[in-house]
Tab-separated table of C-alpha atoms in Angstrom:
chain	number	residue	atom	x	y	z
A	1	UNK	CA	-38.734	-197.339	-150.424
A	2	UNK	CA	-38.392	-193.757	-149.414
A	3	UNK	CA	-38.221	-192.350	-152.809
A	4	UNK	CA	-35.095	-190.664	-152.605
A	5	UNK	CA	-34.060	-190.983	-156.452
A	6	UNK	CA	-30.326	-188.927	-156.846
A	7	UNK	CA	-26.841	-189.054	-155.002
A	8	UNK	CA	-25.322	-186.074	-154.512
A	9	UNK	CA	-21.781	-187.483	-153.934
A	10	UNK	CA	-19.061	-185.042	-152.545
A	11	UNK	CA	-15.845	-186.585	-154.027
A	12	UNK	CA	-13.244	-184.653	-152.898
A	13	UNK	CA	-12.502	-182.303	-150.055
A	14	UNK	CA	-9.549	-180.932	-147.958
A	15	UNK	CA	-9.177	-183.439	-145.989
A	16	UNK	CA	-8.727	-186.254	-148.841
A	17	UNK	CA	-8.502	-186.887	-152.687
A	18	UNK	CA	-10.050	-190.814	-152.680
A	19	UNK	CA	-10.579	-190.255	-156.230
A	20	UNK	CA	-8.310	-192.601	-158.647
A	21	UNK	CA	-7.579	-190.845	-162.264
A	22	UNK	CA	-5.498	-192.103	-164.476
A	23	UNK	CA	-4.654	-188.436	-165.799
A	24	UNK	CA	-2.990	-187.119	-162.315
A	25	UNK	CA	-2.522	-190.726	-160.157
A	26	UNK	CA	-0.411	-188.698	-157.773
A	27	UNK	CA	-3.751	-187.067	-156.360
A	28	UNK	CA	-4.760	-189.882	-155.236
A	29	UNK	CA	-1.492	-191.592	-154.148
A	30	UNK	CA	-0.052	-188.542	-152.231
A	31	UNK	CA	-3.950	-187.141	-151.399
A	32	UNK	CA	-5.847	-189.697	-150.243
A	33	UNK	CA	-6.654	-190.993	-146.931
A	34	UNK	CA	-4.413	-193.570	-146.605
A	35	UNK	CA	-1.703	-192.142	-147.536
A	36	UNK	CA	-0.917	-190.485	-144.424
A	37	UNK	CA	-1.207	-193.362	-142.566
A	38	UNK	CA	0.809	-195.884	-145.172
A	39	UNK	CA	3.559	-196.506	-142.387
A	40	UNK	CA	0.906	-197.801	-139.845
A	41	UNK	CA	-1.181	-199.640	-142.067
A	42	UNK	CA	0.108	-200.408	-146.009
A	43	UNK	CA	-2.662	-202.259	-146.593
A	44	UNK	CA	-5.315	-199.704	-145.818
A	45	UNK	CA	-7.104	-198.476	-149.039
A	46	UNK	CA	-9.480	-195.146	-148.540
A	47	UNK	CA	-9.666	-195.090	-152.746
A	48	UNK	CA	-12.196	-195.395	-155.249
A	49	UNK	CA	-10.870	-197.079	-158.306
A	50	UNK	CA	-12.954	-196.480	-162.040
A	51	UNK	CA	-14.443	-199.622	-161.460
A	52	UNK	CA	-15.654	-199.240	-157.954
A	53	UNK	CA	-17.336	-196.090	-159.476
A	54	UNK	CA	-18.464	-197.719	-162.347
A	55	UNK	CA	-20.255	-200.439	-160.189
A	56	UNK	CA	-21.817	-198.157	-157.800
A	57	UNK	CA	-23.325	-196.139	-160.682
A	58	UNK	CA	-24.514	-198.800	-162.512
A	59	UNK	CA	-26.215	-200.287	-158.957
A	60	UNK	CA	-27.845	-197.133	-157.872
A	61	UNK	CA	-29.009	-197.254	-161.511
A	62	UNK	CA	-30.989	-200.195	-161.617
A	63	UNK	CA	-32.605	-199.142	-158.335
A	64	UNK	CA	-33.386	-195.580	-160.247
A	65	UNK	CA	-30.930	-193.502	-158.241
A	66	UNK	CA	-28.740	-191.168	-160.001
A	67	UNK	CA	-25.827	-190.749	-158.803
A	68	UNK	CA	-24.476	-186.674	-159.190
A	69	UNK	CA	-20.856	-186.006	-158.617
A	70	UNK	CA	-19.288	-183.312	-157.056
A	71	UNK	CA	-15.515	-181.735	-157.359
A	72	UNK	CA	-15.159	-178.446	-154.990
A	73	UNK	CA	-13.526	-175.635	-156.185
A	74	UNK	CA	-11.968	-173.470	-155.418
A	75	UNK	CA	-11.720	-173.480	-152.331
A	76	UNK	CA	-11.592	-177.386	-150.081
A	77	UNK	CA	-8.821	-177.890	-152.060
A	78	UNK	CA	-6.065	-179.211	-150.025
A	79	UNK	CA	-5.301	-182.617	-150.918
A	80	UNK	CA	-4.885	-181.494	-154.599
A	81	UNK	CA	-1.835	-180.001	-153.592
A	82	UNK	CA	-0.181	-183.150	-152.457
A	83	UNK	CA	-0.202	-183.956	-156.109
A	84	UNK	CA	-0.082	-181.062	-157.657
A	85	UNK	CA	2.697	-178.706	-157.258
A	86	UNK	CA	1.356	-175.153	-157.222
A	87	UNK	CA	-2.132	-175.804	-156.805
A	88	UNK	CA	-2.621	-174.084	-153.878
A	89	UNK	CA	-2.526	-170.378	-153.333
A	90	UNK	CA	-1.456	-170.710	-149.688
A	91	UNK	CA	-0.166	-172.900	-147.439
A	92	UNK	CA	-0.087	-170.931	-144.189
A	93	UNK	CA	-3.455	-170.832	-143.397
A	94	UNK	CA	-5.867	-173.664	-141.641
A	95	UNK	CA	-6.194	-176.147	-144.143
A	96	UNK	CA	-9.519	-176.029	-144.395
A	97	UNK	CA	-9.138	-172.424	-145.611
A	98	UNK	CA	-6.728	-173.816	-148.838
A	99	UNK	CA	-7.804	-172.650	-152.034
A	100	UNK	CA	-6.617	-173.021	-155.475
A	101	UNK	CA	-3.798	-170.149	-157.111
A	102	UNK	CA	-6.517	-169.092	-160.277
A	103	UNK	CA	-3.459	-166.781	-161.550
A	104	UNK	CA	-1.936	-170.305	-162.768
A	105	UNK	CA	-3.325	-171.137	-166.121
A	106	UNK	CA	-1.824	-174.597	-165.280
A	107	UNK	CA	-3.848	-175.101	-162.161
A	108	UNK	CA	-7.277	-174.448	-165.094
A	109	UNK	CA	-6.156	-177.445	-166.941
A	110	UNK	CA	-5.566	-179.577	-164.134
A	111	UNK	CA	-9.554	-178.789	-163.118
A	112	UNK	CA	-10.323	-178.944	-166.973
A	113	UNK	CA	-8.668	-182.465	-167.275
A	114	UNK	CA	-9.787	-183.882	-163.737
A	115	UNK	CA	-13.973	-182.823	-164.561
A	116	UNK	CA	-13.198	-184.613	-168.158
A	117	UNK	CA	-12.265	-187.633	-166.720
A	118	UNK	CA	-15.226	-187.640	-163.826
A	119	UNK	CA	-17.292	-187.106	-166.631
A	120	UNK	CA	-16.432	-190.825	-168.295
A	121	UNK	CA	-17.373	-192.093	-165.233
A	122	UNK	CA	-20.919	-190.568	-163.926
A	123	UNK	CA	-23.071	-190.299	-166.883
A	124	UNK	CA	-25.522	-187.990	-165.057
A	125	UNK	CA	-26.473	-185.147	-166.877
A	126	UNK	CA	-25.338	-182.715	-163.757
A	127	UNK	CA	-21.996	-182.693	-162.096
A	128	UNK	CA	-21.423	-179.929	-159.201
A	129	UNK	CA	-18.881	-177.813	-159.008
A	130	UNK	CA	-18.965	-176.292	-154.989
A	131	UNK	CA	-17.680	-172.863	-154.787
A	132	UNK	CA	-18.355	-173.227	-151.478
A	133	UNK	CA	-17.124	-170.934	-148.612
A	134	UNK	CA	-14.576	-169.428	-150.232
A	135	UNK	CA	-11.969	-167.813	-147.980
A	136	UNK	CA	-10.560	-164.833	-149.679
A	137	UNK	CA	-7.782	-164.605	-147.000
A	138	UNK	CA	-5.793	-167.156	-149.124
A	139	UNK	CA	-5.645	-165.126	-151.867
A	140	UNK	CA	-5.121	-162.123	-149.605
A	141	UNK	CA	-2.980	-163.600	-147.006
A	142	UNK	CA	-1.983	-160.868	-144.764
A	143	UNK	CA	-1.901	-158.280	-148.475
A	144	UNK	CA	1.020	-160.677	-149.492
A	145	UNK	CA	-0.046	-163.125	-151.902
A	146	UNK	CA	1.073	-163.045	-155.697
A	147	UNK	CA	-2.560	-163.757	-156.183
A	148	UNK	CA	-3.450	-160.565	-154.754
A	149	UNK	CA	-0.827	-158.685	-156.190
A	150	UNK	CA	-1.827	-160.437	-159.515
A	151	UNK	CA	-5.126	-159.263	-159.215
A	152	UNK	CA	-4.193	-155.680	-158.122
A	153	UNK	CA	-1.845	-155.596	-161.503
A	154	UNK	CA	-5.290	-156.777	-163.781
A	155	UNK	CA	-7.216	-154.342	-161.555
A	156	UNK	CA	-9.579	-156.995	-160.492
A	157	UNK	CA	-10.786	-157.077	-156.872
A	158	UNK	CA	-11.042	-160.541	-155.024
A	159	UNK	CA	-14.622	-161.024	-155.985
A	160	UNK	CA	-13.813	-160.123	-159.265
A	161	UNK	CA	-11.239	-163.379	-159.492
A	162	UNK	CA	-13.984	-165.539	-158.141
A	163	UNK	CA	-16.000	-164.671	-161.170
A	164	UNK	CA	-13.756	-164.805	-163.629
A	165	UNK	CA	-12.312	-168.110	-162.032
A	166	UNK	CA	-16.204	-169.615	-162.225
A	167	UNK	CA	-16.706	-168.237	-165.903
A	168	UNK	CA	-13.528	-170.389	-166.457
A	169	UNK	CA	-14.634	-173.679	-164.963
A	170	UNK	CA	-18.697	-173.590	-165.972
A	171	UNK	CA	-17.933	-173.676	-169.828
A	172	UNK	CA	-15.786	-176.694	-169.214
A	173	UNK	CA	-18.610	-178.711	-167.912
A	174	UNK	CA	-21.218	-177.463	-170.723
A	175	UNK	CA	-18.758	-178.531	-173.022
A	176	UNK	CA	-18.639	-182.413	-171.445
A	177	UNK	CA	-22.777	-181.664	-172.457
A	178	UNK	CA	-23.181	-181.630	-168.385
A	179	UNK	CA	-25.471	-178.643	-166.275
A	180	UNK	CA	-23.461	-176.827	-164.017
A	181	UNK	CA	-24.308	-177.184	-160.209
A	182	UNK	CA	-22.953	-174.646	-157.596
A	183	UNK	CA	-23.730	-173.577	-153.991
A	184	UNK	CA	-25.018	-170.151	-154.178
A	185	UNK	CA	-22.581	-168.689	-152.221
A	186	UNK	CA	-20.402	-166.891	-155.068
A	187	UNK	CA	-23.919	-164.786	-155.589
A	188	UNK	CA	-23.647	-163.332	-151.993
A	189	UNK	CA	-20.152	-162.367	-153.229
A	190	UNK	CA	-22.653	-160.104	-155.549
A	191	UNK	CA	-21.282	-162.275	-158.567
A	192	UNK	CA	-23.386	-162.754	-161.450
A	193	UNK	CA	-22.992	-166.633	-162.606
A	194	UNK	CA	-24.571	-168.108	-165.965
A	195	UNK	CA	-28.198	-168.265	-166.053
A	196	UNK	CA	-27.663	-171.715	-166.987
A	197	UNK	CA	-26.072	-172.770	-163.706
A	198	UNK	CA	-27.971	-174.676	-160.900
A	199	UNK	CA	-27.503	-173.043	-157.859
A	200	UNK	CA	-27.848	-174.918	-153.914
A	201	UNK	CA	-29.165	-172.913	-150.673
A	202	UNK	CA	-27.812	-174.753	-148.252
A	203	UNK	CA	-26.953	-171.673	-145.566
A	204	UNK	CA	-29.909	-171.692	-142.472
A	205	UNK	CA	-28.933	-168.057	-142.332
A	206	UNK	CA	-30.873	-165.622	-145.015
A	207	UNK	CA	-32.157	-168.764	-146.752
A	208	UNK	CA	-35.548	-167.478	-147.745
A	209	UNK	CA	-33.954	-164.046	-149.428
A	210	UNK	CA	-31.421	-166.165	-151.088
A	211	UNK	CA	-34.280	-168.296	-152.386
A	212	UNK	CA	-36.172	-165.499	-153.534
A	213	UNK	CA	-32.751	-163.760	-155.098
A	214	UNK	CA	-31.814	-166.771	-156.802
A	215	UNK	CA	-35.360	-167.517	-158.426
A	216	UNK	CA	-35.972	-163.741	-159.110
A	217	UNK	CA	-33.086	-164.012	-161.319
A	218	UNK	CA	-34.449	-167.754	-163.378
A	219	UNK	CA	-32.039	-169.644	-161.478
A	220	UNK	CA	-33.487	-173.204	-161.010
A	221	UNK	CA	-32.291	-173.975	-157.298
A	222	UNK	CA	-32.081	-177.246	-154.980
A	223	UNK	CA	-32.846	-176.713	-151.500
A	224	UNK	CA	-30.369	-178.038	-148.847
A	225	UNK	CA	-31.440	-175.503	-146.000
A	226	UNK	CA	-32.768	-176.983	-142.758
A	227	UNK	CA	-32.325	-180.290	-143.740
A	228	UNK	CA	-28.981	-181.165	-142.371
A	229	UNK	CA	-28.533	-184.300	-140.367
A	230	UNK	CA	-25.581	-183.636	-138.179
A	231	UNK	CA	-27.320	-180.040	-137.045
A	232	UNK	CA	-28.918	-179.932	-133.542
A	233	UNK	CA	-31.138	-177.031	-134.542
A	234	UNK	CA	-31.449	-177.847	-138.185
A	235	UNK	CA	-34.680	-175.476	-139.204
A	236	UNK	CA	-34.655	-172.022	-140.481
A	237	UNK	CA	-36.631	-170.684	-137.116
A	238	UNK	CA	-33.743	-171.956	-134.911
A	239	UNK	CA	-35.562	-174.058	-132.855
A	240	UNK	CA	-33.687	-176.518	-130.427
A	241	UNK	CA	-35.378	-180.114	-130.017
A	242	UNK	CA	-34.650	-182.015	-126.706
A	243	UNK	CA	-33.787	-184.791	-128.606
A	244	UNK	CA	-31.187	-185.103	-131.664
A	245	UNK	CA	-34.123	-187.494	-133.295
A	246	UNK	CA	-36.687	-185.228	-132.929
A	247	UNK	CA	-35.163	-182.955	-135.727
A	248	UNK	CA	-37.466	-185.253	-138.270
A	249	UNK	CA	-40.711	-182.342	-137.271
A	250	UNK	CA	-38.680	-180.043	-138.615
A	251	UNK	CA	-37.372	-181.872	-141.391
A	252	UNK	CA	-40.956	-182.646	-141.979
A	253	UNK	CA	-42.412	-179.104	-141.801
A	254	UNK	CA	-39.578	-177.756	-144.062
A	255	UNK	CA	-40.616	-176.391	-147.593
A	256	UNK	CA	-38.889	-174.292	-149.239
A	257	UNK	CA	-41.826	-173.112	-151.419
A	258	UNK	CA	-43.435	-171.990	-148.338
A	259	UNK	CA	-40.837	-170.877	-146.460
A	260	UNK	CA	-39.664	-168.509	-149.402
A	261	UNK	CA	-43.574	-167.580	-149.853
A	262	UNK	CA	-43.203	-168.266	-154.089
A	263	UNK	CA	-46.389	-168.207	-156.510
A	264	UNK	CA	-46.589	-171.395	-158.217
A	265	UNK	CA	-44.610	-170.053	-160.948
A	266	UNK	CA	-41.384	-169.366	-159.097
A	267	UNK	CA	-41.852	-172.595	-157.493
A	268	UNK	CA	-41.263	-173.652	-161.355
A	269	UNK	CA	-37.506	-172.948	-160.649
A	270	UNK	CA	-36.843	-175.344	-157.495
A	271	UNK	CA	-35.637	-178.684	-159.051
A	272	UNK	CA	-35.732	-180.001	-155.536
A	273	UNK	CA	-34.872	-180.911	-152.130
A	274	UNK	CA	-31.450	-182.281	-150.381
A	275	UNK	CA	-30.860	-183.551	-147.009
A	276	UNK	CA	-27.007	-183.913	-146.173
A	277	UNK	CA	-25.507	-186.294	-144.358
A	278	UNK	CA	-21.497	-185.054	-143.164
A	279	UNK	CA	-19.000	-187.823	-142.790
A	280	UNK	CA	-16.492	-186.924	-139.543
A	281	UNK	CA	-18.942	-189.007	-137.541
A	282	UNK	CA	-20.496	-190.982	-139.259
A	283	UNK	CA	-19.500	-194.561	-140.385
A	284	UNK	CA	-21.021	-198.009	-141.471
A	285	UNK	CA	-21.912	-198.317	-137.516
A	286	UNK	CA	-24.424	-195.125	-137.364
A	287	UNK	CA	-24.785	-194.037	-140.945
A	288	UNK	CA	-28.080	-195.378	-141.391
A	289	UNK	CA	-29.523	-194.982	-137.422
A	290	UNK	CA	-28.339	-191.295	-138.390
A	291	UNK	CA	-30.006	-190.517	-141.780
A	292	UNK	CA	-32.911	-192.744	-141.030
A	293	UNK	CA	-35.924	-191.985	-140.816
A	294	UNK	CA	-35.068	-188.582	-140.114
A	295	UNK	CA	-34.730	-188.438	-143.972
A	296	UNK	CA	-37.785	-189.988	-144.497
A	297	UNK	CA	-39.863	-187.191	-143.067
A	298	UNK	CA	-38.173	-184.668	-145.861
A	299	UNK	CA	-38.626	-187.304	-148.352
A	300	UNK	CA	-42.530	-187.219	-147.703
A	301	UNK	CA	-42.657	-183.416	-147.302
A	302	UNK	CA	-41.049	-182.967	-150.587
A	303	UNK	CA	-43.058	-184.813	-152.336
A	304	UNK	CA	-46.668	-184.066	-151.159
A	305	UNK	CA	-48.426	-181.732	-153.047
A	306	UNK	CA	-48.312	-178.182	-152.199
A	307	UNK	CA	-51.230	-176.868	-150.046
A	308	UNK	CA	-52.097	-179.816	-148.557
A	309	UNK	CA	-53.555	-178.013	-145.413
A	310	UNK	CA	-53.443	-179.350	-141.615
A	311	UNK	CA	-52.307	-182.580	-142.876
A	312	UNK	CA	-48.608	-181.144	-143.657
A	313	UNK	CA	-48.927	-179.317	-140.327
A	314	UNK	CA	-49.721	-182.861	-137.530
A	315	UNK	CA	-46.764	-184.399	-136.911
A	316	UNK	CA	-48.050	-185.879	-134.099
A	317	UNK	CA	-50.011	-187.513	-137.021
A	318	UNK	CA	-47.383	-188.093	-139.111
A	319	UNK	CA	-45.395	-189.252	-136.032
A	320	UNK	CA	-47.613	-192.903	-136.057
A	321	UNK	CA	-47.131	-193.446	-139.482
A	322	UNK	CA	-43.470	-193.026	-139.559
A	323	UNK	CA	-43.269	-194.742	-136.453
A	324	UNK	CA	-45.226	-197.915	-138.638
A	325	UNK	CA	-42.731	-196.925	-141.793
A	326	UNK	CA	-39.419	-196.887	-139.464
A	327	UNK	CA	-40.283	-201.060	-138.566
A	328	UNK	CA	-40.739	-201.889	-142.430
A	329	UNK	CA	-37.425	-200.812	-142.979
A	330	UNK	CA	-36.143	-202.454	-140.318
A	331	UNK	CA	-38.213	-205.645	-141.432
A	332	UNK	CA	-36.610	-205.402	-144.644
A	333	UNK	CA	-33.082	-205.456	-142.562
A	334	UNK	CA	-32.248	-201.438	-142.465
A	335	UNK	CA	-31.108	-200.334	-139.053
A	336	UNK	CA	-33.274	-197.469	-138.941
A	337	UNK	CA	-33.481	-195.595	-135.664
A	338	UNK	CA	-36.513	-195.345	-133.047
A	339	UNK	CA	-38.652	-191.789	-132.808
A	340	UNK	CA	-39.948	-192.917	-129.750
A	341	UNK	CA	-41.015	-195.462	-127.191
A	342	UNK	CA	-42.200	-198.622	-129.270
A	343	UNK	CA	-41.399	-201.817	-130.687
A	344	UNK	CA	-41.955	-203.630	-134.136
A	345	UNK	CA	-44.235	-206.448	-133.984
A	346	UNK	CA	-44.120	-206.760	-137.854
A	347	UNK	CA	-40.291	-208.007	-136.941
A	348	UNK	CA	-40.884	-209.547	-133.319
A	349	UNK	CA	-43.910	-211.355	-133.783
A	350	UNK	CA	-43.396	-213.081	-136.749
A	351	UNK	CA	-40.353	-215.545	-134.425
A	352	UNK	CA	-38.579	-215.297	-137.267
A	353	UNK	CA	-34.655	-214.100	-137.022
A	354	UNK	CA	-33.991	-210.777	-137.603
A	355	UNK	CA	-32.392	-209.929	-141.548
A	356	UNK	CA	-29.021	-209.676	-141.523
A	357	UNK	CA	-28.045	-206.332	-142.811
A	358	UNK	CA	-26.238	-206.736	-146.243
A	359	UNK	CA	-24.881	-203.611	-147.878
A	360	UNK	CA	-25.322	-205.544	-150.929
A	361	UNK	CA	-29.005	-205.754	-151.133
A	362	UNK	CA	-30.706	-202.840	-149.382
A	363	UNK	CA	-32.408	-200.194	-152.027
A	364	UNK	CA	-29.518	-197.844	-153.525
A	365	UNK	CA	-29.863	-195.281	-151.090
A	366	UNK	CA	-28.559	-197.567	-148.143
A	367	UNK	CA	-25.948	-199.650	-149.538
A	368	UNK	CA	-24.199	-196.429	-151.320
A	369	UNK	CA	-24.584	-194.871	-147.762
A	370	UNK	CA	-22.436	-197.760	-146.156
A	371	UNK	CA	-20.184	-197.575	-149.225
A	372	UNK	CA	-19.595	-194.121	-149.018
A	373	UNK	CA	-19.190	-193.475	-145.042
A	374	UNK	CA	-15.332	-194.833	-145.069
A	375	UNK	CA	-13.728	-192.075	-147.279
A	376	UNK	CA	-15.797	-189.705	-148.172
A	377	UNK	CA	-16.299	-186.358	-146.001
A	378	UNK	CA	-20.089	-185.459	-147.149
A	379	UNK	CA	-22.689	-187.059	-149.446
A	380	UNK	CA	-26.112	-185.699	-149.986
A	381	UNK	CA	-29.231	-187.170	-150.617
A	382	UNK	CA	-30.871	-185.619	-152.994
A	383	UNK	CA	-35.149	-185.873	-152.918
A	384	UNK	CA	-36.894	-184.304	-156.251
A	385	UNK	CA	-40.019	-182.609	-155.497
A	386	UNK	CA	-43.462	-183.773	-157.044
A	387	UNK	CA	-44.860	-180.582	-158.338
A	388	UNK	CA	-47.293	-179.401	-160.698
A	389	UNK	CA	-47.262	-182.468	-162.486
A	390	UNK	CA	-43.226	-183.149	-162.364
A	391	UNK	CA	-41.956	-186.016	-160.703
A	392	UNK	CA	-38.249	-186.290	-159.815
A	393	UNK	CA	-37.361	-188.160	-162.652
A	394	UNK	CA	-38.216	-185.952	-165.360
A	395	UNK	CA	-35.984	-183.551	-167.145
A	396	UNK	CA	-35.541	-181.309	-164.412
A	397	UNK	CA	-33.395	-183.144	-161.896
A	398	UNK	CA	-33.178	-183.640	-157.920
């Protein structure tokens, strides 16, 4: 309905490892959710089993939505090392800050085995890999840590680890015949990854150099940058709306072809678009009042044609259409939020009773949004760009 055709699901974080393997079960048990709160509640299940997974996959699929995992390293790491001894490379710190101990060849094969066995369960043809806001104060913590002193030994700065912990963990997932996705943070760490990697911009800050870096060196890129859901001022020009809703103009005027100023052959190299939805505040009560239609704007940006004048420009214009598009959803029973004063007589008029809202039959995009709001920190949803002749679901993925 709003042509949003891949999940970027966010697995695993710091805060919890929902994640059932069979090859490390203590991750989960010791990691998850739930388990800090077994003595309240010992019924209370914040897991995914295989077969949840398997279902959810195989439902997107049907409603052509890929579903594209993600496992963050090496840094958001924490839970891991409630089931893994020696994961972690410091425990002092904020644990948000928590990142994995690289100097451990162990800690490699844990990652190695853990990506093999998320492979068997999302067939998708990309898996990401984070490397996300890595805090090199765990490694350095206070010019104590054996991982410093480990590197100092090997004569390797900091940066230097990062690399050689990335050149580690990117051949694992080209050997599972997956792409490699990453944030592009490790490249403003001045590290050079494999041309083959997919790299996100998802910082506001310097996004339009780090597009241009990024495709100036045949990266293909997804764009996560000024479409974030749970910002106040999501858009690259900083500009505050009145109202939390009214972040859909900017979502709307947001192009990252244009906003990066790329000839039509560098915009070759963007696979796509993302607009990320973050999970402290969101649950199966505001998820979709939260994402929607706000998401629908980006979803029609990204896939107009480039150049398409005034028309991309009036979103006063665009305003009465998605105001129209906002009551079909919620005809077809998805809670989607009001832009502005109004009321749906497609709903009202007809006297009929308004469709209850069943997570099991909304388009994949919805129902996966409900399913994944209870234990899962961030998802994305990932919108592939319609470009010289591309859609979304060819070879190139979004």
């Amino acid at each position: 309905m709003n042509r949003l055709n891949v999940l970027h699901w966010h697995l695993i974080d710091s805060h919890s490892f929902p994640l059932e393997l069979s090859s490390f079960p203590l991750l989960h048990q010791n990691g998850s959710w739930n388990s800090h709160y077994k003595p309240q509640t010992p019924k209370f299940k914040a897991t995914y089993s295989a077969q949840d997974i398997m279902d959810l996959v195989k439902y997107a699929a049907v409603r052509g939505v890929r579903v594209m995992p993600e496992v963050d390293t090496p840094s958001h790491v924490t839970s891991w090392g409630s089931g893994i001894p020696g994961f972690l490379a410091c425990e002092e710190l904020h644990f948000a800050a928590h990142a994995i101990d690289p100097t451990r060849e162990q800690n490699i094969d844990v990652v190695k085995k853990v990506l093999a066995e998320v492979s068997t369960l999302f067939p998708d043809k990309y898996m990401h890999l984070g490397a996300d806001e890595m805090n090199f104060d765990c490694w350095r913590e206070q010019s104590g840590s054996k991982v410093l002193k480990w590197a100092t030994d090997h004569q390797m700065t900091l940066e230097q680890l990062l690399r050689d912990f990335e050149e580690k963990v990117i051949p694992i997932t080209e050997a599972l015949g997956r792409t490699a996705v990453l944030y592009a943070d490790p490249v403003g760490h001045n590290i050079k990854l494999p041309a083959s990697a997919v790299l996100q911009v998802w910082m506001v800050d310097g996004a339009k150099e780090m597009i241009r870096l990024l495709v100036g060196l045949k990266h293909q890129i997804i764009v996560s940058a000024g479409w974030y859901l749970d910002m106040q001022t999501p858009s690259l020009n900083k500009k505050k709306r009145y109202g939390f809703e009214d972040t859909w103009r900017d979502f709307y005027l947001n192009d990252p072809v244009e906003v990066a100023e790329l000839s039509t052959n560098e915009a070759s190299f963007v696979l796509g678009g993302e607009v990320c939805m973050w999970g402290e505040q969101v649950d199966d009560m505001n998820a979709i009042q939260k994402a929607f239609p706000r998401t629908s704007a980006a979803a029609e940006r990204l896939w107009s044609s480039p150049g398409c004048g005034v028309h991309c420009q009036d979103t006063d214009e665009t305003l009465t259409r998605l105001v129209r598009f906002r009551c079909l959803m919620v005809l077809a029973g998805i809670n989607a939020g009001p832009l502005a004063p109004d009321y749906c007589p497609y709903v009202y008029r007809t006297h009929q009773p308004r469709p209850e809202v069943d997570s099991t039959a909304h388009s994949p995009l919805f129902s996966t949004v409900f399913l994944f709001g209870a234990a899962v920190l961030i998802f994305g949803l990932i919108i592939f760009r319609f470009r010289c002749g591309k859609s979304g679901n060819s070879t190139k993925v979004r």
